[in-house]
Amino acid sequence: MIHKHLKKTIAVLLLAMLIISQTACTGQSGGQQAQTSFGEDWLLNTYCYIQTFEAGQEDLIREAFALARNYENQLSRTIASSDIGRFNASQGGCTVQEDTAKLLGDCRNAWELSDHMLDATMGAVTSLWDFSAEDPQVPDAADITERLQYVGAWDRVTVSPREGDPDGLWEAHKDDEGIMLDLGAVAKGYIADRAAQLLYENGVQRAILNFGGNVVFLGEKEDGSPWACGIEDPSEGQAEALIQERGTVGTVSCYSQGGAVSVVTSGTYERCFVSDGVTYHHVLDPRTGYPVETDLLSATVIGPSSETCDILSTTCLLLGSGKALPLIAGMESCEAVFILTDGSILQTDGVSFSVSQ
């Protein structure tokens, strides 16, 4: 029997694929659809697919997926041999790849940008919660309290290059063995960016990459129209519904400006469970170790970098609409659409968003 969480995840991605395929296909003269190449894989604990708009590029797509898997094996908290897995299991730190070190710098910057709400040093707490388990349980309150001492530990984590290291490795150090990292709010976006970069560097002019809700549109559509991506309806009461029963609240239209544009949605409805009548979602508050109390059901961020959009979408959920809207509005290259718990929709001034009828 397929795990209910797995079925739901597949269903969500199939809807995303349907939405994008219906609204984002390139056009050709005479109404003929362009030849395409397509590949799919299970990565980052989700269904992923890549579509390019030229025939015969399946090998290149497989290469992009192989690159993504290598990064997953390097960055995943749940893979013991990864940089993050080794760091978390160590007493004082370990060597890491250069791009892992770069990501840790990005995580530190995100922590500061988010008023210390988006915190990659939450690993000691997030490891207590297993939202994909067959029978998820609320962790013991004493365990959460004990591990909160290791959160917000950026003054106790240092990353520096190893001089003369032939492999270009860096040293990631921690002052307390209890400190653990979780790059869940940044890694998928970073990996999507790297996969898109590989395609671009190998001559792909236009493509769609969907890495579990991190959507990257590479290049411009041939007919000059914008890319379009539907935003899933996260309405309360639908969290456990199969996606066949859920529609979209609207569609975001965007141009890549000759490069790439990403549409990333984070939502409290994506991974959750109910225990004793209380719904627990996966976006955890670093101050309490429990799901954050927020007025947002979902946050969709549109911008040139999937990593940045990944960071910002989760940050917005953590901050709530009152702080999230001015945060995104103050950024030149990003726009956002927020779905609130009362069903209302907020958006930044520069976004092109049409509500479903």
Coordinates of C-alpha atoms in Angstrom, one line a residue:
M1 CA 0.0 0.0 0.0
I2 CA 1.3 3.4 -0.9
H3 CA 1.9 5.7 2.1
K4 CA -0.9 8.3 2.4
H5 CA 1.7 11.1 2.5
L6 CA 3.4 9.7 -0.6
K7 CA 0.1 9.6 -2.4
K8 CA -0.7 13.1 -1.5
T9 CA 2.7 14.3 -2.5
I10 CA 2.4 12.6 -5.9
A11 CA -1.1 14.0 -6.4
V12 CA 0.1 17.6 -5.5
L13 CA 2.9 17.4 -8.1
L14 CA 0.6 15.9 -10.7
L15 CA -1.7 18.8 -10.3
A16 CA 1.3 21.2 -10.6
M17 CA 2.4 19.5 -13.7
L18 CA -1.2 19.7 -15.1
I19 CA -1.5 23.4 -14.3
I20 CA 1.9 24.2 -15.9
S21 CA 1.4 22.1 -18.9
Q22 CA -2.0 23.7 -19.6
T23 CA -0.8 27.3 -19.2
A24 CA 3.0 27.4 -19.9
C25 CA 3.5 25.5 -23.2
T26 CA 5.3 27.3 -26.0
G27 CA 3.5 28.2 -29.1
Q28 CA 4.6 27.9 -32.7
S29 CA 3.2 29.3 -35.9
G30 CA 0.3 27.4 -37.4
G31 CA -0.8 26.4 -33.9
Q32 CA 1.6 23.4 -33.8
Q33 CA 3.2 22.6 -30.4
A34 CA 6.9 22.5 -30.2
Q35 CA 8.8 19.2 -30.0
T36 CA 9.8 18.5 -26.4
S37 CA 12.0 16.3 -24.2
F38 CA 10.8 15.2 -20.8
G39 CA 12.2 13.4 -17.8
E40 CA 11.0 12.7 -14.2
D41 CA 12.6 11.4 -11.0
W42 CA 11.9 11.1 -7.3
L43 CA 14.3 13.4 -5.6
L44 CA 14.3 15.6 -2.4
N45 CA 11.5 13.5 -1.1
T46 CA 9.2 14.6 -3.9
Y47 CA 8.3 14.0 -7.5
C48 CA 10.3 16.1 -9.9
Y49 CA 10.2 16.7 -13.6
I50 CA 12.0 18.6 -16.3
Q51 CA 10.7 19.5 -19.7
T52 CA 12.7 21.2 -22.5
F53 CA 11.2 22.5 -25.7
E54 CA 13.5 20.7 -28.1
A55 CA 13.6 17.0 -29.1
G56 CA 16.5 14.7 -28.2
Q57 CA 17.6 16.2 -24.9
E58 CA 16.7 13.3 -22.6
D59 CA 20.3 12.6 -21.8
L60 CA 20.9 16.1 -20.7
I61 CA 17.8 16.0 -18.5
R62 CA 19.1 12.8 -16.9
E63 CA 22.4 14.6 -16.3
A64 CA 20.5 17.4 -14.6
F65 CA 18.8 14.9 -12.4
A66 CA 22.1 13.2 -11.6
L67 CA 23.5 16.6 -10.5
A68 CA 20.4 17.2 -8.3
R69 CA 20.8 13.8 -6.7
N70 CA 24.5 14.5 -6.0
Y71 CA 23.5 17.7 -4.2
E72 CA 20.8 15.9 -2.3
N73 CA 23.4 13.4 -1.1
Q74 CA 25.6 16.3 0.0
L75 CA 23.0 18.5 1.7
S76 CA 20.2 16.3 3.1
R77 CA 19.9 16.2 6.9
T78 CA 18.5 12.7 6.7
I79 CA 21.4 11.2 4.8
A80 CA 24.1 10.2 7.3
S81 CA 27.0 10.5 4.8
S82 CA 26.1 14.0 3.6
D83 CA 27.9 17.1 4.7
I84 CA 25.0 18.1 6.9
G85 CA 24.5 14.5 8.3
R86 CA 28.2 14.3 9.2
F87 CA 28.2 17.8 10.8
N88 CA 25.1 16.9 12.9
A89 CA 26.6 13.7 14.1
S90 CA 30.0 15.2 14.9
Q91 CA 31.2 16.5 18.2
G92 CA 32.8 19.7 16.9
G93 CA 32.3 19.8 13.1
C94 CA 33.7 18.4 9.9
T95 CA 34.9 19.2 6.5
V96 CA 32.3 20.2 3.9
Q97 CA 32.2 21.0 0.2
E98 CA 32.7 24.6 -0.9
D99 CA 29.1 25.0 -2.1
T100 CA 27.9 23.6 1.3
A101 CA 29.9 26.4 2.9
K102 CA 28.4 28.9 0.6
L103 CA 24.9 27.7 1.5
L104 CA 25.6 28.0 5.2
G105 CA 26.6 31.6 4.5
D106 CA 23.3 32.1 2.7
C107 CA 21.4 30.5 5.7
R108 CA 23.1 32.9 8.1
N109 CA 22.1 35.9 6.0
A110 CA 18.5 34.5 5.8
W111 CA 18.4 34.2 9.6
E112 CA 19.3 37.9 9.9
L113 CA 16.9 39.0 7.1
S114 CA 14.0 37.1 8.8
D115 CA 14.5 38.6 12.3
H116 CA 16.0 35.3 13.3
M117 CA 12.8 33.4 12.4
L118 CA 14.2 31.3 9.5
D119 CA 16.9 29.4 11.3
A120 CA 19.0 26.6 9.8
T121 CA 20.3 25.7 13.2
M122 CA 16.8 24.3 14.0
G123 CA 18.1 20.8 13.1
A124 CA 18.1 19.6 16.7
V125 CA 14.4 20.5 17.0
T126 CA 13.2 19.5 13.4
S127 CA 14.7 16.1 13.9
L128 CA 12.2 15.5 16.7
W129 CA 9.3 16.0 14.3
D130 CA 8.6 13.4 11.5
F131 CA 5.7 14.7 9.4
S132 CA 6.1 12.0 6.8
A133 CA 5.7 9.1 9.3
E134 CA 2.9 6.6 8.9
D135 CA 1.6 7.7 12.4
P136 CA 3.2 11.1 13.2
Q137 CA 3.5 12.0 16.9
V138 CA 3.9 15.3 18.8
P139 CA 7.3 15.2 20.4
D140 CA 7.6 15.3 24.1
A141 CA 7.5 18.9 25.4
A142 CA 10.6 18.3 27.6
D143 CA 12.6 17.1 24.6
I144 CA 11.7 20.2 22.6
T145 CA 12.6 22.5 25.5
E146 CA 15.9 20.8 26.0
R147 CA 16.9 21.2 22.3
L148 CA 15.9 24.8 22.0
Q149 CA 19.2 25.7 23.6
Y150 CA 20.9 24.7 20.3
V151 CA 18.7 26.9 18.2
G152 CA 19.9 30.4 17.1
A153 CA 23.4 29.1 17.4
W154 CA 25.1 31.1 14.6
D155 CA 27.5 32.6 17.1
R156 CA 28.6 29.1 17.8
V157 CA 29.0 27.9 14.2
T158 CA 31.9 29.0 12.0
V159 CA 32.8 28.1 8.4
S160 CA 36.2 28.7 6.9
P161 CA 38.4 27.5 4.0
R162 CA 41.2 25.0 4.6
E163 CA 44.3 26.5 3.3
G164 CA 46.0 24.4 0.7
D165 CA 43.4 21.7 0.7
P166 CA 43.8 19.8 -2.6
D167 CA 40.1 19.1 -2.8
G168 CA 39.0 22.7 -1.9
L169 CA 37.2 21.6 1.2
W170 CA 36.1 23.9 3.9
E171 CA 35.9 23.5 7.7
A172 CA 32.5 23.8 9.4
H173 CA 33.0 24.0 13.2
K174 CA 30.5 24.0 16.1
D175 CA 31.1 24.8 19.7
D176 CA 28.6 22.3 21.0
E177 CA 27.9 18.8 19.7
G178 CA 24.2 19.4 20.2
I179 CA 24.0 21.9 17.5
M180 CA 22.4 20.5 14.3
L181 CA 21.7 22.0 10.9
D182 CA 18.7 21.7 8.6
L183 CA 18.9 23.3 5.2
G184 CA 15.3 22.4 4.3
A185 CA 14.3 25.9 3.5
V186 CA 17.1 26.6 1.1
A187 CA 18.5 23.4 -0.4
K188 CA 15.8 22.6 -2.9
G189 CA 15.8 26.0 -4.3
Y190 CA 19.6 26.0 -4.6
I191 CA 19.5 22.6 -6.3
A192 CA 16.8 23.7 -8.8
D193 CA 19.0 26.7 -9.7
R194 CA 22.0 24.5 -10.3
A195 CA 20.0 22.1 -12.5
A196 CA 18.6 25.0 -14.5
Q197 CA 22.2 26.4 -14.9
L198 CA 23.4 23.1 -16.2
L199 CA 20.7 23.1 -18.9
Y200 CA 21.4 26.6 -19.9
E201 CA 25.2 26.0 -20.1
N202 CA 24.5 23.1 -22.4
G203 CA 22.4 25.1 -24.9
V204 CA 18.9 24.7 -23.6
Q205 CA 17.0 27.9 -24.5
R206 CA 13.7 27.2 -22.7
A207 CA 12.6 24.7 -20.1
I208 CA 10.4 24.0 -17.2
L209 CA 11.8 22.5 -14.0
N210 CA 9.4 21.5 -11.2
F211 CA 11.2 20.3 -8.1
G212 CA 8.3 19.7 -5.7
G213 CA 6.7 23.1 -5.9
N214 CA 9.9 25.0 -6.8
V215 CA 9.2 25.8 -10.4
V216 CA 11.8 27.3 -12.6
F217 CA 11.0 28.7 -16.1
L218 CA 14.2 28.9 -18.2
G219 CA 14.2 31.3 -21.1
E220 CA 11.2 32.9 -22.8
K221 CA 8.3 31.3 -24.5
E222 CA 8.6 31.1 -28.3
D223 CA 5.4 33.1 -28.9
G224 CA 6.4 35.9 -26.5
S225 CA 3.6 35.3 -24.0
P226 CA 4.4 35.0 -20.3
W227 CA 4.9 31.8 -18.5
A228 CA 2.0 30.9 -16.2
C229 CA 1.7 28.8 -13.0
G230 CA -1.4 28.1 -11.0
I231 CA -1.4 28.5 -7.2
E232 CA -3.0 25.7 -5.4
D233 CA -6.0 26.4 -3.2
P234 CA -4.8 25.8 0.4
S235 CA -8.2 26.5 1.9
E236 CA -8.8 25.3 5.5
G237 CA -10.5 21.9 5.6
Q238 CA -8.7 20.8 2.4
A239 CA -5.4 19.8 3.9
E240 CA -6.1 16.1 3.8
A241 CA -8.0 16.1 0.5
L242 CA -6.5 14.5 -2.5
I243 CA -5.5 17.0 -5.1
Q244 CA -8.2 15.8 -7.5
E245 CA -10.7 17.5 -5.1
R246 CA -8.7 20.8 -4.8
G247 CA -8.5 23.5 -7.4
T248 CA -6.4 26.6 -7.8
V249 CA -7.0 30.1 -6.4
G250 CA -5.4 31.8 -9.4
T251 CA -2.6 32.0 -11.9
V252 CA 0.7 33.9 -11.7
S253 CA 2.1 35.1 -15.1
C254 CA 5.8 36.0 -15.4
Y255 CA 8.6 36.6 -17.8
S256 CA 12.2 35.3 -17.3
Q257 CA 13.8 38.5 -18.7
G258 CA 16.0 36.3 -20.9
G259 CA 17.3 34.3 -18.0
A260 CA 15.2 32.3 -15.6
V261 CA 12.3 33.0 -13.3
S262 CA 11.1 30.9 -10.3
V263 CA 7.7 30.5 -8.7
V264 CA 8.0 28.9 -5.3
T265 CA 5.1 28.2 -2.9
S266 CA 5.4 27.3 0.7
G267 CA 2.3 26.4 2.7
T268 CA 1.3 25.3 6.2
Y269 CA -1.1 22.8 4.5
E270 CA 1.7 20.9 2.7
R271 CA 2.9 18.6 5.5
C272 CA 0.7 18.3 8.6
F273 CA -1.1 15.9 10.8
V274 CA -3.9 16.1 13.4
S275 CA -3.4 14.9 17.0
D276 CA -6.1 15.2 19.7
G277 CA -8.0 17.6 17.4
V278 CA -5.0 19.9 16.9
T279 CA -3.4 20.4 13.5
Y280 CA 0.4 20.5 13.5
H281 CA 2.2 21.7 10.4
H282 CA 5.8 21.5 9.4
V283 CA 6.8 25.2 9.6
L284 CA 8.3 25.4 13.0
D285 CA 8.8 28.5 15.2
P286 CA 12.4 28.7 16.4
R287 CA 11.2 30.4 19.6
T288 CA 9.0 27.6 20.7
G289 CA 9.9 24.5 18.7
Y290 CA 6.2 24.1 17.7
P291 CA 4.4 25.0 14.4
V292 CA 4.4 28.8 14.0
E293 CA 1.2 30.6 14.6
T294 CA 0.6 32.6 11.3
D295 CA -2.2 34.2 9.4
L296 CA -0.9 32.7 6.1
L297 CA -1.9 29.5 4.6
S298 CA 0.5 29.8 1.7
A299 CA 3.1 32.2 0.4
T300 CA 4.1 32.3 -3.3
V301 CA 7.3 34.2 -4.2
I302 CA 8.3 35.0 -7.8
G303 CA 11.9 36.0 -8.6
P304 CA 15.0 35.2 -10.6
S305 CA 16.5 32.8 -8.1
S306 CA 14.8 29.7 -6.9
E307 CA 17.0 29.6 -3.8
T308 CA 16.0 33.2 -2.9
C309 CA 12.3 32.5 -3.5
D310 CA 12.6 29.3 -1.4
I311 CA 14.1 31.3 1.5
L312 CA 11.6 34.1 1.2
S313 CA 8.4 32.0 0.9
T314 CA 9.2 30.2 4.2
T315 CA 10.3 33.5 5.8
C316 CA 6.9 35.0 4.9
L317 CA 5.0 32.1 6.5
L318 CA 7.0 32.6 9.7
L319 CA 6.6 36.4 9.8
G320 CA 2.9 36.6 8.9
S321 CA 1.4 38.9 6.4
G322 CA 2.0 42.1 8.4
K323 CA 5.7 41.8 8.1
A324 CA 5.9 39.7 4.9
L325 CA 4.2 42.0 2.6
P326 CA 6.5 45.0 3.2
L327 CA 9.5 42.7 3.2
I328 CA 8.8 41.5 -0.4
A329 CA 7.5 44.9 -1.5
G330 CA 10.9 46.4 -0.6
M331 CA 12.7 44.0 -2.9
E332 CA 13.3 45.1 -6.5
S333 CA 13.4 41.6 -8.1
C334 CA 10.7 39.7 -6.2
E335 CA 6.9 39.7 -6.0
A336 CA 4.5 37.6 -3.9
V337 CA 1.0 36.3 -3.5
F338 CA -0.3 35.4 0.0
I339 CA -3.3 33.3 0.8
L340 CA -4.6 34.1 4.3
T341 CA -6.3 31.8 6.8
D342 CA -9.6 33.8 6.3
G343 CA -9.5 33.1 2.6
S344 CA -8.4 36.6 1.5
I345 CA -5.6 37.2 -0.9
L346 CA -2.8 39.7 -0.7
Q347 CA -0.2 40.5 -3.4
T348 CA 2.6 42.9 -4.1
D349 CA 2.0 45.7 -6.6
G350 CA 4.2 44.3 -9.3
V351 CA 2.8 40.8 -9.6
S352 CA 0.6 39.6 -12.4
F353 CA -2.0 37.4 -10.7
S354 CA -5.4 36.5 -11.9
V355 CA -8.0 34.9 -9.6
S356 CA -9.7 31.7 -10.7
Q357 CA -13.4 32.0 -11.6

